[in-house]
XYZ file of C-alpha atoms in Angstrom:
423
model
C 13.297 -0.025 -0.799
C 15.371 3.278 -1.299
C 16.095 5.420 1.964
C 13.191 8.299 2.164
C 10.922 6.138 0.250
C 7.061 7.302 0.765
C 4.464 6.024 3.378
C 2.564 2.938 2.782
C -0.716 2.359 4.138
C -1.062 -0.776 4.924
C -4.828 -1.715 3.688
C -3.262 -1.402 0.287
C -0.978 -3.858 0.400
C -4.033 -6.883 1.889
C -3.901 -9.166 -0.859
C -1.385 -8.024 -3.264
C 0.752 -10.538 -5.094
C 4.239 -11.273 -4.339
C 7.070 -11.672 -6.315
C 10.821 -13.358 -6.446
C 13.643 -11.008 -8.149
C 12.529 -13.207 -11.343
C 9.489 -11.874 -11.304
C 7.595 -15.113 -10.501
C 4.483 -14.884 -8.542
C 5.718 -16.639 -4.621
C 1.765 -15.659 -3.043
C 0.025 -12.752 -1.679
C 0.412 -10.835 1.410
C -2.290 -11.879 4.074
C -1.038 -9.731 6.967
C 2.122 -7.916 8.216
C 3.456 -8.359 11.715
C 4.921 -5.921 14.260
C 6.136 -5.488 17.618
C 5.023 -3.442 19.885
C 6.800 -1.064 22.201
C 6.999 0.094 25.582
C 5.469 3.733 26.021
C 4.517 5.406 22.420
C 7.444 4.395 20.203
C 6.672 3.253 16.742
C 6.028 -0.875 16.338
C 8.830 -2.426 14.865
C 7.459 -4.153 11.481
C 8.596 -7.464 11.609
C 7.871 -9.332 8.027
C 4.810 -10.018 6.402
C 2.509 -12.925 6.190
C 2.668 -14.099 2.477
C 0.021 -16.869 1.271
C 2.226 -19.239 -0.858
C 0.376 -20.779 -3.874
C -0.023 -24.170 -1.678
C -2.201 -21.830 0.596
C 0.136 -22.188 3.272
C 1.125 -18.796 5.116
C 4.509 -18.457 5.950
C 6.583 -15.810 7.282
C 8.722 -13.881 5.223
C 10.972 -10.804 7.305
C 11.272 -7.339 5.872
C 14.975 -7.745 5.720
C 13.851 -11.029 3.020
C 11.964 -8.111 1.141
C 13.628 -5.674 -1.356
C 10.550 -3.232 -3.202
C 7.507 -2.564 -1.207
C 4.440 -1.012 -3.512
C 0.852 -0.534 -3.231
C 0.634 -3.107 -6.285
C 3.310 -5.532 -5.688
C 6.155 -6.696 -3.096
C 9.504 -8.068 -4.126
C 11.398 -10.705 -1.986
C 15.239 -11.595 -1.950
C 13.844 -14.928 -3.759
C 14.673 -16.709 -0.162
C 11.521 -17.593 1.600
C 11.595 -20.079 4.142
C 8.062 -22.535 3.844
C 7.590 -23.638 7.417
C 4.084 -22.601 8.308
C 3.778 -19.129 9.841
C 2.937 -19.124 14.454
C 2.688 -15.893 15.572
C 4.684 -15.195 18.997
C 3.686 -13.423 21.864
C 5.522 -10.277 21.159
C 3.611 -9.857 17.840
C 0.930 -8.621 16.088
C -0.960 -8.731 13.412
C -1.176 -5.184 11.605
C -4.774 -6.037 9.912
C -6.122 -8.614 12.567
C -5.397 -7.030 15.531
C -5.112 -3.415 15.163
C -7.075 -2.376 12.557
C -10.564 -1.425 13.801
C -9.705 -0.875 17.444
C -11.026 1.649 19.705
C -8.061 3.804 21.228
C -7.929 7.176 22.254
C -6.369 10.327 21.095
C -3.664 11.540 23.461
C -4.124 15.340 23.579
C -8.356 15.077 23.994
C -8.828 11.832 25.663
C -11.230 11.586 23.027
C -12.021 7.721 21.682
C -11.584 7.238 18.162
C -11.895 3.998 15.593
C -8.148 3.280 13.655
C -8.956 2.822 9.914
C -5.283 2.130 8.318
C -1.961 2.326 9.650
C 0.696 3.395 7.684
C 4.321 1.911 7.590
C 7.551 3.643 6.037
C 11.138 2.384 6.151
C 13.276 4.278 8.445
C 16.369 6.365 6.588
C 19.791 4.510 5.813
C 18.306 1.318 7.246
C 16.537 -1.560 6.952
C 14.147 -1.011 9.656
C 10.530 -0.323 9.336
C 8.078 1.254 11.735
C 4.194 1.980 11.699
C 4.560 5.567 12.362
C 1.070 7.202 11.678
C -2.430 5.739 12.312
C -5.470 7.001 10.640
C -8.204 7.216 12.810
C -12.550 8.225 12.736
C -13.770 10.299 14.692
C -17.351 8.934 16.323
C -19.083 6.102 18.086
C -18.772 2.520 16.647
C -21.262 1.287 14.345
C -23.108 2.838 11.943
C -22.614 6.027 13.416
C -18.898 5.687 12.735
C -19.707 6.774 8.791
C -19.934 10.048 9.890
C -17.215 11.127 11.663
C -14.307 13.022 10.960
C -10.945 11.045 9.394
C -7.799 12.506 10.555
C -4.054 10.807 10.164
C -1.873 11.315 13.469
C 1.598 10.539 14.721
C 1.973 7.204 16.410
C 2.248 8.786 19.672
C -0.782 10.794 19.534
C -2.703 7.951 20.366
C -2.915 5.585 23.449
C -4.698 1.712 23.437
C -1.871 0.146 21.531
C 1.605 0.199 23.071
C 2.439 -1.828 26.352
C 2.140 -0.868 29.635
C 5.621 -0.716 31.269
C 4.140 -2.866 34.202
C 3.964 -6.304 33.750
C 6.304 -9.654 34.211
C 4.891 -11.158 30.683
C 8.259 -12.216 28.219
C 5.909 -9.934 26.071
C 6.649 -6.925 27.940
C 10.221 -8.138 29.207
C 11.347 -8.600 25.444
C 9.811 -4.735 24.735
C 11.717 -3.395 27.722
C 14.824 -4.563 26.096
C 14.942 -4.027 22.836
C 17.443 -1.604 22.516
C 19.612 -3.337 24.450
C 23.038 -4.652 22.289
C 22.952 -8.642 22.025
C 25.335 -9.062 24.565
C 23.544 -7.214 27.508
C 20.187 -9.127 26.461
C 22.200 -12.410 27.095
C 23.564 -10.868 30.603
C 19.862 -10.110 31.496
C 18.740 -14.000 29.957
C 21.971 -15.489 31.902
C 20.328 -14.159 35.366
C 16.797 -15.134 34.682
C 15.294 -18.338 36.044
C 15.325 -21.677 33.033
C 11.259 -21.196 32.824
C 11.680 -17.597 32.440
C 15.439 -17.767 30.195
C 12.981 -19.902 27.912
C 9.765 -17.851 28.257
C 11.400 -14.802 26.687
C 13.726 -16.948 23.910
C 10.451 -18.308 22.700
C 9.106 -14.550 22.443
C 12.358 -13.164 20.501
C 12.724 -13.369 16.493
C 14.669 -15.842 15.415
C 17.651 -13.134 14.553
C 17.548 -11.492 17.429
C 17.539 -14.922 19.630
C 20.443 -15.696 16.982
C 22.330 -12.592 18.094
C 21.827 -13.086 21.614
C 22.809 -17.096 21.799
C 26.113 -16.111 20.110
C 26.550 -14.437 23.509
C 25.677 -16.944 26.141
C 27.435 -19.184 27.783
C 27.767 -22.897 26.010
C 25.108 -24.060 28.837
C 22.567 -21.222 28.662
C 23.140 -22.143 25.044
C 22.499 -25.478 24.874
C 19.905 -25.258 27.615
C 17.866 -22.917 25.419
C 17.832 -24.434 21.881
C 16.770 -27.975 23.128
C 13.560 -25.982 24.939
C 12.747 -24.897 21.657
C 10.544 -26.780 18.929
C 12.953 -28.754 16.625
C 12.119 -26.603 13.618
C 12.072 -23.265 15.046
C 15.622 -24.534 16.223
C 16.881 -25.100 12.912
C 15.377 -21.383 11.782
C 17.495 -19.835 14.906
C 20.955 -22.002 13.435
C 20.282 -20.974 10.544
C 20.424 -16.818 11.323
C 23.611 -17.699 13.302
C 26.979 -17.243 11.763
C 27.494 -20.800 10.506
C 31.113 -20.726 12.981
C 28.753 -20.587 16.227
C 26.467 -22.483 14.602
C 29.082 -24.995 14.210
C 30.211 -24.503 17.596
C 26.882 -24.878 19.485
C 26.110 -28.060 17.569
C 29.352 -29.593 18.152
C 28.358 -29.590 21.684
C 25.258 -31.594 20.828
C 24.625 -35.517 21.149
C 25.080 -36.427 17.521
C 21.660 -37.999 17.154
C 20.594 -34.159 17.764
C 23.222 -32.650 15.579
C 22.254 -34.320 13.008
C 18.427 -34.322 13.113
C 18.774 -30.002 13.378
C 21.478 -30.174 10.641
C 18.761 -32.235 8.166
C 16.556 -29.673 9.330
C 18.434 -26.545 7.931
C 18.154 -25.475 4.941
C 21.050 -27.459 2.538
C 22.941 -24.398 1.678
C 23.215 -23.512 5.609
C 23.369 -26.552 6.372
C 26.504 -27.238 4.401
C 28.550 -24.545 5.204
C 28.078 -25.515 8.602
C 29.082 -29.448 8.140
C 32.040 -28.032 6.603
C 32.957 -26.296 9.677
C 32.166 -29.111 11.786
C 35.119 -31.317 9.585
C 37.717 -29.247 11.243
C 39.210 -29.546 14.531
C 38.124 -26.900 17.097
C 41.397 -24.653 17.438
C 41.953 -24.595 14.148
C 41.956 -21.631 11.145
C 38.991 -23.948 9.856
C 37.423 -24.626 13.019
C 37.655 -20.971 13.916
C 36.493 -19.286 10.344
C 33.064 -17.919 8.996
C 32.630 -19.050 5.381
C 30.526 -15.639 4.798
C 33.529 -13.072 4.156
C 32.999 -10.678 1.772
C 34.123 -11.909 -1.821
C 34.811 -10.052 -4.834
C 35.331 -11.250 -8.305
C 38.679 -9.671 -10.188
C 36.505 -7.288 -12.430
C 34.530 -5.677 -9.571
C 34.850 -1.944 -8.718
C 35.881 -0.613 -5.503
C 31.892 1.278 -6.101
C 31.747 -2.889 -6.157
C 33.462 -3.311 -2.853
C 32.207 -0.166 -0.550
C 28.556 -1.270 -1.208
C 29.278 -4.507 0.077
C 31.197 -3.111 2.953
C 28.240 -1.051 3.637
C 25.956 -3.950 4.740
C 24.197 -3.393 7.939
C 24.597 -7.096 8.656
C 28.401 -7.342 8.506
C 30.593 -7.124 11.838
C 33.321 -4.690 11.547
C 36.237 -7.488 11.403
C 34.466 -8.835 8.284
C 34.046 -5.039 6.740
C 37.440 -4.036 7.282
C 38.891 -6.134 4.449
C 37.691 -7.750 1.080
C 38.862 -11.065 -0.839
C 39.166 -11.493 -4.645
C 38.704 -14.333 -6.353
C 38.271 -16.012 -9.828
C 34.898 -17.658 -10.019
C 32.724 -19.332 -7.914
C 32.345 -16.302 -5.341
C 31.145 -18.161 -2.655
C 33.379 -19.737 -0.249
C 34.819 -22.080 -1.238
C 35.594 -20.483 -4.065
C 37.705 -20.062 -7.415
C 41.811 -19.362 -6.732
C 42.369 -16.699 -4.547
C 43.842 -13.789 -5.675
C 44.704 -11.367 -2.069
C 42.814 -9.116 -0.140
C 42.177 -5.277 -0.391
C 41.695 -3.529 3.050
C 38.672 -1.109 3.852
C 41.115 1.815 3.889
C 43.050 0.971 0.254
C 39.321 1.574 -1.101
C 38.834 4.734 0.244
C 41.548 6.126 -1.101
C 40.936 4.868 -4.688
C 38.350 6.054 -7.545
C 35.497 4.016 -7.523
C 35.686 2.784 -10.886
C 39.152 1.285 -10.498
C 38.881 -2.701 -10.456
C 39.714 -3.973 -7.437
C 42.275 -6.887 -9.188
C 44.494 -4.063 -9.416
C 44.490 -3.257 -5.597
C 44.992 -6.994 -4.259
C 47.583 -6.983 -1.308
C 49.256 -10.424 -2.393
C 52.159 -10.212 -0.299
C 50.205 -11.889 2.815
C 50.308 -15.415 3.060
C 47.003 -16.718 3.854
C 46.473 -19.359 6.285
C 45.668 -22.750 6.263
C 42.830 -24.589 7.756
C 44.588 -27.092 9.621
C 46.779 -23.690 11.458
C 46.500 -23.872 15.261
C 45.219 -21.371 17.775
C 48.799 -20.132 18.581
C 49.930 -19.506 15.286
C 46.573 -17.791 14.116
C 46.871 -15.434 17.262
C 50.544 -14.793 16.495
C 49.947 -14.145 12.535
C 47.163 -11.272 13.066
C 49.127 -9.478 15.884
C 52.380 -9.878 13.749
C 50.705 -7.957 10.525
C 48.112 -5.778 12.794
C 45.265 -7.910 11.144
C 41.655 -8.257 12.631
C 40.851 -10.735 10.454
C 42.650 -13.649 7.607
C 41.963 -15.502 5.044
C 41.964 -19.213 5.583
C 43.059 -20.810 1.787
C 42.933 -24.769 1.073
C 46.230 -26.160 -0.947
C 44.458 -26.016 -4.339
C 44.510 -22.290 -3.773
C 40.508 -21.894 -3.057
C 39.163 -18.821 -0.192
C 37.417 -21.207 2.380
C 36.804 -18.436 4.947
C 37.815 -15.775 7.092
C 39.370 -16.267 11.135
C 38.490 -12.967 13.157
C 40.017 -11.536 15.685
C 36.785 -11.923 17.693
C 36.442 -15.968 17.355
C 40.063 -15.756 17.972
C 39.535 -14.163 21.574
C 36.808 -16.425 21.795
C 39.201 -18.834 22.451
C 42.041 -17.443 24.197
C 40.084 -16.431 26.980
C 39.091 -18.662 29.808
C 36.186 -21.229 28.924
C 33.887 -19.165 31.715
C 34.884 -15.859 30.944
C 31.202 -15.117 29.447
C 30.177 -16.087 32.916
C 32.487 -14.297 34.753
C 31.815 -10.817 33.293
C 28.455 -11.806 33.903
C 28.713 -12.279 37.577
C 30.998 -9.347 38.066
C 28.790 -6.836 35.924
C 25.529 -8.455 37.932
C 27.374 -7.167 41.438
C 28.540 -3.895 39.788
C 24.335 -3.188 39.866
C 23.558 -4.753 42.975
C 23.443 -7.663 42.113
């Protein structure tokens, strides 16, 4: 849904049908779910509880859904069948806060919520709830007659959390704006009941985000506290690199059980991974680089460069390729850097902008000479190229570090940044 799109209540949207980018019918939404926040900031709107055609409800995340309309939603086509368990961070938009008494902040005054209404916040993905309309009047059948008014969030009080409290519920809240790296600094101090309390309460990408950033143990230590299949959902959001790297740490009864688990396109790019050796191009690549065909636009390229998801290493610099374009893919052609496309019109094809000159690397490179190859050309990240000439993935300068630095440096800056606040 476009940036600046209008407000949705959400009452409209109980029931309606959903739909792949086919235009098949995938179910009907039974409920949306949201986090809550500390003080009165917006909820976070999580995904949406979709009724597949099976009558099983299973969770499908806004970031999975592309149109939102008062008659219809449209997903990515991706939907992922396990059976929808809510967490104890969320809630359910029509079963839990619909109907509740809470009051109005400026009067004190107690008030029945009607609807809520959701809109997506501008240039990203994000949605919040950001106005709640509300009756006026005693419950029952006196509520008929009161007044209906829409107000801001924050003009009301009875939903958000109370900033008090050692629940993960409220811990998780506390945090949320906290970058993936400082959440796993704050995880990496907490007791193992309470490190797994609050993983169980994260979504699966954020808990994806934040195990990149532990320490192997913590690592390990969390995803074997957490249901087998809610495991595999958490691999799956990872790069498929740390993926790799986590699992290769695994007893390979485990490995292989998660791996079966995964969904087979996840699950393959990942097994492919795990066939190299560790300080290797092909150990250290991601197989999700951005990948062009010849006759795409640099238009083409900037939109892809543009996605929220990417890390900057992967954005700085695109691949082009002959057909298949996913890794691994057709011949390789070269690369085009981030800043070669700004400087071009965006209807030239990018074919014609390929920096060939570079040799890529091959998976079997080691550490050393990966490390010495992007400091030689000023490179954050390279492509990694099999001998019949096909793009398997991309080393960056990130994994490479990764690996250079000592194996407890993640621990280390822990430690020191824990005494730096009193630790």
């Amino acid at each position: 849904m476009a940036a600046g799109a209008p407000r949705i209540f959400v009452s409209h949207l109980a029931g309606v049908p959903v739909f792949d980018p086919n235009g098949d019918q995938v179910g009907r939404v039974r409920d949306l779910v949201a986090m809550l926040r500390v003080g009165r900031r917006p909820p976070r709107l999580l995904g949406m509880v979709v009724e597949v055609l099976s009558r099983r409800r299973v969770f499908v995340p806004m970031t999975r859904i592309t149109g939102v309309e008062s008659g219809q939603v449209i997903t990515t086509g991706v939907v992922n069948m396990r059976r929808f368990e809510q967490r104890p961070t969320e809630r359910l938009v029509l079963g839990e806060l619909l109907d509740r008494r809470v009051r109005l902040v400026e009067s004190d005054e107690e008030v029945t919520v009607l609807d809520v209404a959701i809109q997506q916040l501008p240039a990203r993905r994000d949605w919040e709830i950001d106005k709640v309309f509300v009756r006026r009047g005693k419950g029952g059948a006196l509520r008929r007659k009161g007044e209906t008014l829409t107000v801001e969030w924050s003009a009301v009080t009875g939903f958000s959390l109370e900033e008090e409290g050692q629940g993960a519920e409220n811990l998780v809240a506390t945090f949320e704006r906290l970058r993936p790296a400082d959440l796993a600094n704050v995880l990496h101090h907490l007791s193992p009941k309470r490190r797994a309390e609050v993983a169980a309460a994260l979504d699966d990408d954020r808990l994806a985000d934040v195990l990149e950033e532990l320490p192997e143990d913590d690592q390990i230590e969390i995803l074997g506290k957490l249901k087998e299949e809610r495991a595999a959902d958490v691999l799956e959001a990872m790069d498929p690199d740390d993926a790799a790297d986590l699992l290769s740490e695994l007893p390979e009864e485990d490995k292989e059980r998660l791996l079966t688990l995964m969904r087979p396109d996840d699950a393959a790019d990942v097994r492919r991974l795990l066939a190299y050796e560790d300080r290797t191009a092909g150990g250290l690549m991601t197989t999700e680089p951005i990948v062009l065909r010849p006759d795409a636009t640099v238009a083409d390229a900037l939109a892809r460069v543009r996605q929220q998801d990417l890390s900057p290493a992967l954005a700085a610099q695109v691949y082009v390729c002959r057909p298949p374009d996913e890794t691994p893919t057709g011949k390789y052609l070269g690369m085009v850097h981030f800043q070669r496309l700004l400087r071009d019109p965006p209807f030239t094809l990018v074919s014609s902008l390929v920096d060939s000159d570079l040799p890529p690397l091959s998976p079997g490179t080691a550490l050393p000479a990966v490390t010495s190859y992007l400091a030689a050309y000023n490179m954050v990240a390279a492509p990694v190229v099999d001998e019949g000439g096909s793009l398997l993935g991309a080393v960056t300068v990130d994994d490479v570090l990764d690996h250079l630095l000592p194996e407890d440096w993640r621990e280390t800056e822990f430690h020191d940044e824990g005494q730096g606040h009193g630790g």
